[in-house]
mmCIF file of C-alpha atoms and ligand atoms in Angstrom:
data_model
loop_
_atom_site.group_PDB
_atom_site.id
_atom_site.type_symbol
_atom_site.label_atom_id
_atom_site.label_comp_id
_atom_site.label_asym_id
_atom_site.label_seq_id
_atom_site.Cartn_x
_atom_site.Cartn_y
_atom_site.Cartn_z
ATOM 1 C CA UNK A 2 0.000 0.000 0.000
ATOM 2 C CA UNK A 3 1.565 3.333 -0.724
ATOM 3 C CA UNK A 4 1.712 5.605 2.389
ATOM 4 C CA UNK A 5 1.571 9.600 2.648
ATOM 5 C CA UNK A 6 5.141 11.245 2.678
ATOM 6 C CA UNK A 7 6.526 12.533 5.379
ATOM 7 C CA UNK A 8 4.805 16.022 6.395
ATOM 8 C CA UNK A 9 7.637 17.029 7.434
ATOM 9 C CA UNK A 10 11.737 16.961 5.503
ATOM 10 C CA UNK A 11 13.344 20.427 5.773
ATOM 11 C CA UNK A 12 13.556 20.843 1.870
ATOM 12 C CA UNK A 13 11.242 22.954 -0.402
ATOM 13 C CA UNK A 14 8.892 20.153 -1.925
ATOM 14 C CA UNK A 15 5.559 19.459 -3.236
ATOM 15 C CA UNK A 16 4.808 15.733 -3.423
ATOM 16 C CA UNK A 17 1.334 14.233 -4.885
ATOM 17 C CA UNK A 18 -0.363 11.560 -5.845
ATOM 18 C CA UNK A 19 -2.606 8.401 -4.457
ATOM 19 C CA UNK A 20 -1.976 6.763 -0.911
ATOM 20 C CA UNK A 21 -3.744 3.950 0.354
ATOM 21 C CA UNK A 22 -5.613 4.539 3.739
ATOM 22 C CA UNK A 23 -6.733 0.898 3.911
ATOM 23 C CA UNK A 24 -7.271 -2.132 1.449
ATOM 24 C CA UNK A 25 -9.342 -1.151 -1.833
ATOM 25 C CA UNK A 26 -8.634 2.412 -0.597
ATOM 26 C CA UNK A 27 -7.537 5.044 -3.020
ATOM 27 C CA UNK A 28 -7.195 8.714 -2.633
ATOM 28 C CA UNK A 29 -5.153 11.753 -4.107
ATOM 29 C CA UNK A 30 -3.160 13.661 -1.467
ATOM 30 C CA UNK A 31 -0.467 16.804 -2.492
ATOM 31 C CA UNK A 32 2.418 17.048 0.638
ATOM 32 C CA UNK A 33 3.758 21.164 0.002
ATOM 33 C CA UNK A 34 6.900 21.868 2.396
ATOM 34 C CA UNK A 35 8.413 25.621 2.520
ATOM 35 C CA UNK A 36 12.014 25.574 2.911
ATOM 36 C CA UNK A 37 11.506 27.895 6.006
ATOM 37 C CA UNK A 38 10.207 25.505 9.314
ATOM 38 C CA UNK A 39 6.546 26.192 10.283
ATOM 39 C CA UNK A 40 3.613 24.731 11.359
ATOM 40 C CA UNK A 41 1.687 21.899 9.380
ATOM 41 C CA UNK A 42 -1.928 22.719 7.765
ATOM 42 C CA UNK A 43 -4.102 19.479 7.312
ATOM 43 C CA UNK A 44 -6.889 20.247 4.781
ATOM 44 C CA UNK A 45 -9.234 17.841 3.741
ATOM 45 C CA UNK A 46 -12.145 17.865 1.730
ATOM 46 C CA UNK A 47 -14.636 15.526 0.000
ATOM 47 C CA UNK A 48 -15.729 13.316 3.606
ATOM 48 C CA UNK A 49 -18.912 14.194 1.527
ATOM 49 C CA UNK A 50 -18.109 13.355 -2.033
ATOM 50 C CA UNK A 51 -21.322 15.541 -3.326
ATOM 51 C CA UNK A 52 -20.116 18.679 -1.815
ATOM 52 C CA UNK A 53 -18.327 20.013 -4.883
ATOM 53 C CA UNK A 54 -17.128 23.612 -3.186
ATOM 54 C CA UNK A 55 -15.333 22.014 -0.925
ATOM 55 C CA UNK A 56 -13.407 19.066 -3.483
ATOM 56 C CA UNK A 57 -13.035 21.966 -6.098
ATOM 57 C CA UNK A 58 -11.463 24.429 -3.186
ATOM 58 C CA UNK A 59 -9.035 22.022 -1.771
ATOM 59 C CA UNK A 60 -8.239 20.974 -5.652
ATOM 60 C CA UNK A 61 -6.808 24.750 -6.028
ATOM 61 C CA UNK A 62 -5.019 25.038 -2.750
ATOM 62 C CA UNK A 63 -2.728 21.959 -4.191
ATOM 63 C CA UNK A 64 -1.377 24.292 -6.624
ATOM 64 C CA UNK A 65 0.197 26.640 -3.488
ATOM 65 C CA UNK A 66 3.764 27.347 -4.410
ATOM 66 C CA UNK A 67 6.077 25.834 -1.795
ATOM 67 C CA UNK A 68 8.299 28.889 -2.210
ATOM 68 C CA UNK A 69 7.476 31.541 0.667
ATOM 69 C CA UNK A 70 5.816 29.152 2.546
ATOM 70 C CA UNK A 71 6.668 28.632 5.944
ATOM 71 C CA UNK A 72 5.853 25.159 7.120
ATOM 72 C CA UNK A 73 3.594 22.391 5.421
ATOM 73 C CA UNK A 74 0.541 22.519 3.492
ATOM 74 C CA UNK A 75 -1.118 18.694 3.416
ATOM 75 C CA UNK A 76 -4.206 18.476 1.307
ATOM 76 C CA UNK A 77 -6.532 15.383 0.960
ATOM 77 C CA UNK A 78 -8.908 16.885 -1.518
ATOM 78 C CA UNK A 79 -11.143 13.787 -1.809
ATOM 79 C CA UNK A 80 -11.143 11.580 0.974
ATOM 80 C CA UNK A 81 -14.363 9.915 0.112
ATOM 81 C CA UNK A 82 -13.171 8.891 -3.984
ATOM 82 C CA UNK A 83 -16.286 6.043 -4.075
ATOM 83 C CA UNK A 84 -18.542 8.663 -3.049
ATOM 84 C CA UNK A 85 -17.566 11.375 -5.041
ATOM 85 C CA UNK A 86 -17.397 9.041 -8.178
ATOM 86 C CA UNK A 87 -20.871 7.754 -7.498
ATOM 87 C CA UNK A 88 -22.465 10.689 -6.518
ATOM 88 C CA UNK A 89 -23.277 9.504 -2.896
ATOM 89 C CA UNK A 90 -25.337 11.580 -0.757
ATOM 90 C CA UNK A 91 -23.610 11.813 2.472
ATOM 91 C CA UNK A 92 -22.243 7.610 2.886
ATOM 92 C CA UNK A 93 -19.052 5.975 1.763
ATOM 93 C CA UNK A 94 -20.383 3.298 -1.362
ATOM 94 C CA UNK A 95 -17.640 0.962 0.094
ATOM 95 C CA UNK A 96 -20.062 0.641 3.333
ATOM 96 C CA UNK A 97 -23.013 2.959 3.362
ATOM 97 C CA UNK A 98 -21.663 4.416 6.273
ATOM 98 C CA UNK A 99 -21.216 8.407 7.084
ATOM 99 C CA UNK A 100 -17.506 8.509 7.662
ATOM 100 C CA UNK A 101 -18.692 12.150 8.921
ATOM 101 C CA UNK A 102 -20.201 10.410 12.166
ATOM 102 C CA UNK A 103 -17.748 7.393 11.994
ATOM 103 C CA UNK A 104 -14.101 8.707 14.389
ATOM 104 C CA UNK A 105 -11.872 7.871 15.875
ATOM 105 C CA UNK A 106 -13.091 4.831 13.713
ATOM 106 C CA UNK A 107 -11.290 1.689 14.087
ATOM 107 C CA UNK A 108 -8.303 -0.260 12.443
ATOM 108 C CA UNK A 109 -10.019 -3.794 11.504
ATOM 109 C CA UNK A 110 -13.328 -2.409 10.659
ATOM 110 C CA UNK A 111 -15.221 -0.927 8.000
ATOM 111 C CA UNK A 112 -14.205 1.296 4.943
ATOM 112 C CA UNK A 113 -15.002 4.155 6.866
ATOM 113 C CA UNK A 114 -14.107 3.059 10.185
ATOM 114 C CA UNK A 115 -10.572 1.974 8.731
ATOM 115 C CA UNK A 116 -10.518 5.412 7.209
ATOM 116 C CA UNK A 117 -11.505 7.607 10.245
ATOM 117 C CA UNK A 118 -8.516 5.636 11.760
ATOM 118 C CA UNK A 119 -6.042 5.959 9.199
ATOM 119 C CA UNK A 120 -6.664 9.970 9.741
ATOM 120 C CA UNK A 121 -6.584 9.210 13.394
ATOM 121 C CA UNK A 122 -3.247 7.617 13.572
ATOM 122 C CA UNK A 123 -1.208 8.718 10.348
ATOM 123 C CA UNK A 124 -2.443 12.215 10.157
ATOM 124 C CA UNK A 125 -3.275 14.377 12.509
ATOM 125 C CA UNK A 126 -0.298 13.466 14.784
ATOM 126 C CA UNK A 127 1.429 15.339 12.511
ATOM 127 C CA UNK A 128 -0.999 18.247 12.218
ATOM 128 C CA UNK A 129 -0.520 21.658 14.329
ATOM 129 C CA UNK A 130 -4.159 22.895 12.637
ATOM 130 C CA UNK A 131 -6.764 20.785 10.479
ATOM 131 C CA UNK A 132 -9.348 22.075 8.296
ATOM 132 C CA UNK A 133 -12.215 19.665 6.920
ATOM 133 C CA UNK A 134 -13.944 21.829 4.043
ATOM 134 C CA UNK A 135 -17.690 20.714 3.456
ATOM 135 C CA UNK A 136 -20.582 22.163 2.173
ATOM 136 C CA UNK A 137 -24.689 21.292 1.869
ATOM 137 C CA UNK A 138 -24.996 17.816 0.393
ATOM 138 C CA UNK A 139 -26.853 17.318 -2.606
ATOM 139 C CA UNK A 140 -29.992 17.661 -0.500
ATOM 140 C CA UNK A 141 -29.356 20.688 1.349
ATOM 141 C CA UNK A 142 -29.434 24.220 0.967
ATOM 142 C CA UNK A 143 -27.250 25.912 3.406
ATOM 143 C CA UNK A 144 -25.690 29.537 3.936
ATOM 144 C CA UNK A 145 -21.967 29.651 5.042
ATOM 145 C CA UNK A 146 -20.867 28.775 8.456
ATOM 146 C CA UNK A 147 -18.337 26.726 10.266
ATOM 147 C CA UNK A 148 -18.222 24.249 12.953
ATOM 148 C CA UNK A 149 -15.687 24.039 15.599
ATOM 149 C CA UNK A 150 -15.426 21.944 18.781
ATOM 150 C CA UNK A 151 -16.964 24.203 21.263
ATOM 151 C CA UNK A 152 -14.832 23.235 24.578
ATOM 152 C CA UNK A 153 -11.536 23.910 22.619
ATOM 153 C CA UNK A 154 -10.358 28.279 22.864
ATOM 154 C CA UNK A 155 -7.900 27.584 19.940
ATOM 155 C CA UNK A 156 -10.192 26.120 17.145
ATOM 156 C CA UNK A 157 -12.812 28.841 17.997
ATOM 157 C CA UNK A 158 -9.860 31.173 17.391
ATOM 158 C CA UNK A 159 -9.245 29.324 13.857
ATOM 159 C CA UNK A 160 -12.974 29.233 13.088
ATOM 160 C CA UNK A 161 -13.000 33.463 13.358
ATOM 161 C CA UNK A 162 -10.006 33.376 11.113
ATOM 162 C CA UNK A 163 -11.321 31.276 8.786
ATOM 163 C CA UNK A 164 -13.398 34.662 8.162
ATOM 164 C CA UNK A 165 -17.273 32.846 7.695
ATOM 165 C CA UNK A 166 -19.704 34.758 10.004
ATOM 166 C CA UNK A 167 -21.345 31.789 11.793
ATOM 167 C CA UNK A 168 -19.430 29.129 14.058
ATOM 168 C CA UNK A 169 -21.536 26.334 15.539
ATOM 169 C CA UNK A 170 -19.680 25.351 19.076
ATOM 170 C CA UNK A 171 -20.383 21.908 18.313
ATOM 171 C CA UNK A 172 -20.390 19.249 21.431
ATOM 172 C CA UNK A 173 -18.060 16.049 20.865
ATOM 173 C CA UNK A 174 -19.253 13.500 18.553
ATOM 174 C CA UNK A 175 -18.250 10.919 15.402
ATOM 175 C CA UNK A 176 -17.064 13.942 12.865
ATOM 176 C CA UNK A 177 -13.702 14.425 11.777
ATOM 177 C CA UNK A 178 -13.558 17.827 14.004
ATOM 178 C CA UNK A 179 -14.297 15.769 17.215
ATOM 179 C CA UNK A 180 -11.479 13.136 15.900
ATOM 180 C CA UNK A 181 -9.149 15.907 15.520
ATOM 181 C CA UNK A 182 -9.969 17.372 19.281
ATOM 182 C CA UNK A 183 -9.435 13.903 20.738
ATOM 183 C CA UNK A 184 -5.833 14.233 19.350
ATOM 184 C CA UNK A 185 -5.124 17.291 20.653
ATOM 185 C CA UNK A 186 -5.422 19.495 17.141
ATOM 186 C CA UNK A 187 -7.316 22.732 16.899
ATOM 187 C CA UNK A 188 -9.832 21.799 14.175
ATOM 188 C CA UNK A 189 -13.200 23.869 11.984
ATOM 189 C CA UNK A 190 -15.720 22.517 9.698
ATOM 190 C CA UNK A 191 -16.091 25.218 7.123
ATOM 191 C CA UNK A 192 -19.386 24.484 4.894
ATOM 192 C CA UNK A 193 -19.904 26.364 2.231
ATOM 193 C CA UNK A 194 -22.249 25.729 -1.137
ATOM 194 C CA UNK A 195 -24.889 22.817 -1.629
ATOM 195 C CA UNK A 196 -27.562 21.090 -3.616
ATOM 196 C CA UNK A 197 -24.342 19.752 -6.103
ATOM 197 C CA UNK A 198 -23.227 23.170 -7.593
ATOM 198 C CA UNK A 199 -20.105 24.564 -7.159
ATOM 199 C CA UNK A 200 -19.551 28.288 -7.889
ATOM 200 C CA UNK A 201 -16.687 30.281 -8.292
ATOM 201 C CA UNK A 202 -17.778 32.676 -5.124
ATOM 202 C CA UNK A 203 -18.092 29.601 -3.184
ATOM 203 C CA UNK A 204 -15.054 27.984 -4.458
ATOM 204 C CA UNK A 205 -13.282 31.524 -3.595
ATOM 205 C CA UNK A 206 -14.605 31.771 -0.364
ATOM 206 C CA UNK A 207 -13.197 28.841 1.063
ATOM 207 C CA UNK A 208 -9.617 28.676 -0.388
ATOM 208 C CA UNK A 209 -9.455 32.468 1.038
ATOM 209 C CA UNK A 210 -10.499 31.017 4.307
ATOM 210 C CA UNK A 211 -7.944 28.628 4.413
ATOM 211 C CA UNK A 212 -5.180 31.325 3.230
ATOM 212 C CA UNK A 213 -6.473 33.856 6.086
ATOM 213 C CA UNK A 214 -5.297 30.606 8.455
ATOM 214 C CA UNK A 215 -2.146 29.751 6.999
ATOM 215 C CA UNK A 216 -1.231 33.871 7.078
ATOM 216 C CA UNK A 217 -2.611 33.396 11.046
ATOM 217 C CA UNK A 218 -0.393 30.489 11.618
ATOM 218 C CA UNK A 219 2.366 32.299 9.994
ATOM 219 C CA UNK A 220 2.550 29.825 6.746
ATOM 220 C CA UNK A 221 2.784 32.755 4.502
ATOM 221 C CA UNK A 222 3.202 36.383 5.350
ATOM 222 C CA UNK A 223 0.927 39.220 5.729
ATOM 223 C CA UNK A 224 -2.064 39.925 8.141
ATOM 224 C CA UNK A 225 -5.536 38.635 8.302
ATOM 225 C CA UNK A 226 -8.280 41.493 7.883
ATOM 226 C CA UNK A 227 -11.182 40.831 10.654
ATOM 227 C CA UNK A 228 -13.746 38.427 9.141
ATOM 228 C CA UNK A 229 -15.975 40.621 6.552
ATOM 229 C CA UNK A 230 -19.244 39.407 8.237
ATOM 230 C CA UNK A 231 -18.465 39.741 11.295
ATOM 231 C CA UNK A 232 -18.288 36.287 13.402
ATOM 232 C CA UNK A 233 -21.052 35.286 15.844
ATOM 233 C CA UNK A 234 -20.837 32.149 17.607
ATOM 234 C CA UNK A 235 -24.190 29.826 17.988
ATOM 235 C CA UNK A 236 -25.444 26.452 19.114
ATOM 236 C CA UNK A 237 -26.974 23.888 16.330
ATOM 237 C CA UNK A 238 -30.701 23.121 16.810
ATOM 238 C CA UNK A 239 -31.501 20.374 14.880
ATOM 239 C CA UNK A 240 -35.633 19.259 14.196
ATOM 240 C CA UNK A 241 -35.795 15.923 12.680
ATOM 241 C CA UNK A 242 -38.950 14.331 10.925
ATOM 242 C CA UNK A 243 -41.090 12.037 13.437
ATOM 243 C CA UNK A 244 -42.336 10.625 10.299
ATOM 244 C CA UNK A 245 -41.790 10.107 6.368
ATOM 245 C CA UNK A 246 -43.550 11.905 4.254
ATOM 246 C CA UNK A 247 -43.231 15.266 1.973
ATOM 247 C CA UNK A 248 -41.079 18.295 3.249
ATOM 248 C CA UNK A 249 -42.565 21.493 2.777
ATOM 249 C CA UNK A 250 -40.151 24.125 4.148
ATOM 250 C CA UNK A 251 -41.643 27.725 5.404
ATOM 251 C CA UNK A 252 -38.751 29.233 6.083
ATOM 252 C CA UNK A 253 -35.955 30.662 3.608
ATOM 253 C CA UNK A 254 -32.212 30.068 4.481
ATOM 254 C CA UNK A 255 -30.792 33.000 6.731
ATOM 255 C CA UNK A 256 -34.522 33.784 7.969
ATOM 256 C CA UNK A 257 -34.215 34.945 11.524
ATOM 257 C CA UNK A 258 -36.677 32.783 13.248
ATOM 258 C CA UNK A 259 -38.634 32.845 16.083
ATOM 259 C CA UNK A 260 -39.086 30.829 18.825
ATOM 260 C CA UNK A 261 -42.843 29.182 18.090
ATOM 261 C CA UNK A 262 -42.518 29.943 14.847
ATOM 262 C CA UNK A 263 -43.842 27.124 12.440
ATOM 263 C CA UNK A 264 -40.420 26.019 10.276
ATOM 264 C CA UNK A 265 -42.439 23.832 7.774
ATOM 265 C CA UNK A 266 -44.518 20.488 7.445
ATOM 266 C CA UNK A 267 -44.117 16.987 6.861
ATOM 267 C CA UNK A 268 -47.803 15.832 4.230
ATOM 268 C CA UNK A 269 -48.575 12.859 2.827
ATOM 269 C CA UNK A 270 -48.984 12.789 -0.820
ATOM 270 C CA UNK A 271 -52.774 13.841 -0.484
ATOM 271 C CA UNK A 272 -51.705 16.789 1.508
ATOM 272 C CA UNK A 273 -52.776 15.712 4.892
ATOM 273 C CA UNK A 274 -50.164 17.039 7.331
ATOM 274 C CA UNK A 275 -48.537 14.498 9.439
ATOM 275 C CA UNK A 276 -46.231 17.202 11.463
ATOM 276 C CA UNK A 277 -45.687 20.421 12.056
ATOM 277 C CA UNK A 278 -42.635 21.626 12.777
ATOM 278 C CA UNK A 279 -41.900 24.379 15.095
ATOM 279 C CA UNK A 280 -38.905 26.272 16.447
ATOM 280 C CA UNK A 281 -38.286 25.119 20.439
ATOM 281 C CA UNK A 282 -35.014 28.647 20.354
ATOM 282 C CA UNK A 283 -34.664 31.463 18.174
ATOM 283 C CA UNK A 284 -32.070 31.796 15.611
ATOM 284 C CA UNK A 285 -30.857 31.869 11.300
ATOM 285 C CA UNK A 286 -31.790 29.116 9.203
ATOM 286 C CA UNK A 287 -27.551 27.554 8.840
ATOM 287 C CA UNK A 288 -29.273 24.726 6.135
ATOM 288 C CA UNK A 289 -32.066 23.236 5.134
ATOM 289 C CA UNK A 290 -33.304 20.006 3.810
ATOM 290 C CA UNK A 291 -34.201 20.643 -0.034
ATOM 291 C CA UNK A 292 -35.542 17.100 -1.138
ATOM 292 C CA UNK A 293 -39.232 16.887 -1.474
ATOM 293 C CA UNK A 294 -39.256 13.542 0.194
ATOM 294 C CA UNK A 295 -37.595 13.119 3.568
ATOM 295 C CA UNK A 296 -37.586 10.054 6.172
ATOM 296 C CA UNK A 297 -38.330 9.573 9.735
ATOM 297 C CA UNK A 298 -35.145 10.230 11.715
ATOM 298 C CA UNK A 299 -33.577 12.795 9.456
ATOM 299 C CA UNK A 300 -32.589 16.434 10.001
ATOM 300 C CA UNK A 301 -34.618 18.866 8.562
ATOM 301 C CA UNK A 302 -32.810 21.803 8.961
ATOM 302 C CA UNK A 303 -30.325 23.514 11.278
ATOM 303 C CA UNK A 304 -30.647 26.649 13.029
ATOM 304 C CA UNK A 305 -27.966 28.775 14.497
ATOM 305 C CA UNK A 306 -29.099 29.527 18.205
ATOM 306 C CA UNK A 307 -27.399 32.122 20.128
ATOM 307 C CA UNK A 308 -25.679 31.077 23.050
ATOM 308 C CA UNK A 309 -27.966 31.701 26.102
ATOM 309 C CA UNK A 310 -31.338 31.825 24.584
HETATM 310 ZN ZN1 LIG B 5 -20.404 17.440 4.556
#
């Protein structure tokens, strides 16, 4: 199996190609090392192989010049390559699992389990900082905004450079952020884009927010302008269907709801409504559910509650 380079050589380098995570495991990686010591970057993209922002974003930053960069600069632009190729809507094909909910994953079991672990144990010991770029999945609808573990001060700090103007404080779970945490690395989600389109401001958007971290870290010079938006951080509130049936959203991404205010209804397909959804906190529509069709158990939408209300 052919393993990632070392991160870290003390000569001016950019190495790419394919390493193999695990058996039957394939994926593109680009190693760029400064000839000037610094800290190492981990960026990876494509957990969701849908969200094309991200994949297209983390494509570009491979082309970084290792001269005047301080440090190294390791980019796994598609770590899910089954789903991206088969257009998967949030699972690894190789297991129909959500690598996304799937860390610190384990060494003898599934793809994604295998995989969570390989990132575990061969790369983020040698990260100072990780990045995991994502976006709305072909589904979803969503407005810019970034995750971060909420009990770690440094990756909040990261997730206001990364310049979006939403973090989540996000409690521990199964998502590469939480992996990252339990190995000591200061770690943000950044989602960007949905519903399978990629655009140019969206593309933009997120390899700035990874160059406003490497100039914070001190990867490349010059300093990093406050966040245009501003940066205000929230709790996720997530309403999931009770039942299956048709989703018809009332509310329009960004709309600053209420609390009691009716979010949308589940119908059956002669229009009887089978639940109402309503808003327990206040707080911005983050993303929202755009398939007609959802099933009991899913998320709906996310809002972005202010802390303390
Ligand atoms: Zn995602």
């Amino acid at each position: 199996m052919t393993r990632l380079p070392a991160f870290r050589t003390g000569q001016a380098r950019r190495e790419q190609g394919h390493c193999s995570p695990a058996e039957g495991l394939d994926i593109p990686f680009c190693v760029i090392e400064g000839a000037a010591p610094g800290p190492c970057l981990v960026v990876t993209a494509g957990v969701h192989g849908s969200e094309y922002c991200s994949i297209e974003a983390a494509l570009r930053l491979m082309a970084t010049d290792p001269a005047g960069l301080s440090g190294t600069l390791v980019v796994l632009p598609i770590v899910n390559v089954g789903g991206f190729r088969a257009r998967s809507i949030y699972v690894m094909p190789e297991d129909g699992q959500n690598l996304n909910r799937m860390f610190p994953g384990k060494p003898d079991g599934t793809a994604s389990q295998r995989l969570a672990d390989w990132l575990m144990t061969r790369v983020f010991p040698g990260a100072d900082a990780y990045l995991d770029l994502h976006g709305g999945d072909l589904d979803e609808a969503l407005t810019p905004f970034s995750i971060f573990p909420g009990a770690s001060a440094e990756s909040r700090v990261l997730a206001e450079v990364f310049g979006l103007p939403i973090g989540v404080a996000a409690a521990p779970g199964g998502n590469s952020i939480s992996g990252a945490a339990l190995a000591g690395v200061p770690a943000v989600l950044a989602e960007v884009g949905g519903n399978g389109i990629w655009t140019e401001a969206g593309v933009d958007q997120l390899v700035e927010g990874v160059r406003r971290v490497m100039r914070h870290l001190g990867m490349v010079p010059g300093p990093v302008a406050p966040a245009p938006g501003g940066f205000e951080v929230v709790a996720f509130l997530v309403p999931k269907a009770d039942v299956s049936g048709l989703w018809y959203p009332a509310r329009a991404l960004s709309d600053a709801v209420r609390a009691g205010d009716v979010l949308g209804e589940i119908r059956d397909v002669f229009g009887a409504v089978l639940q109402t959804v309503t808003a327990d906190k206040p707080g911005p529509v983050l993303y929202q559910l755009s398939s007609l069709w959802v099933n009991a158990g899913e998320a709906l939408l996310g809002l972005g509650v202010p802390t303390g209300a």
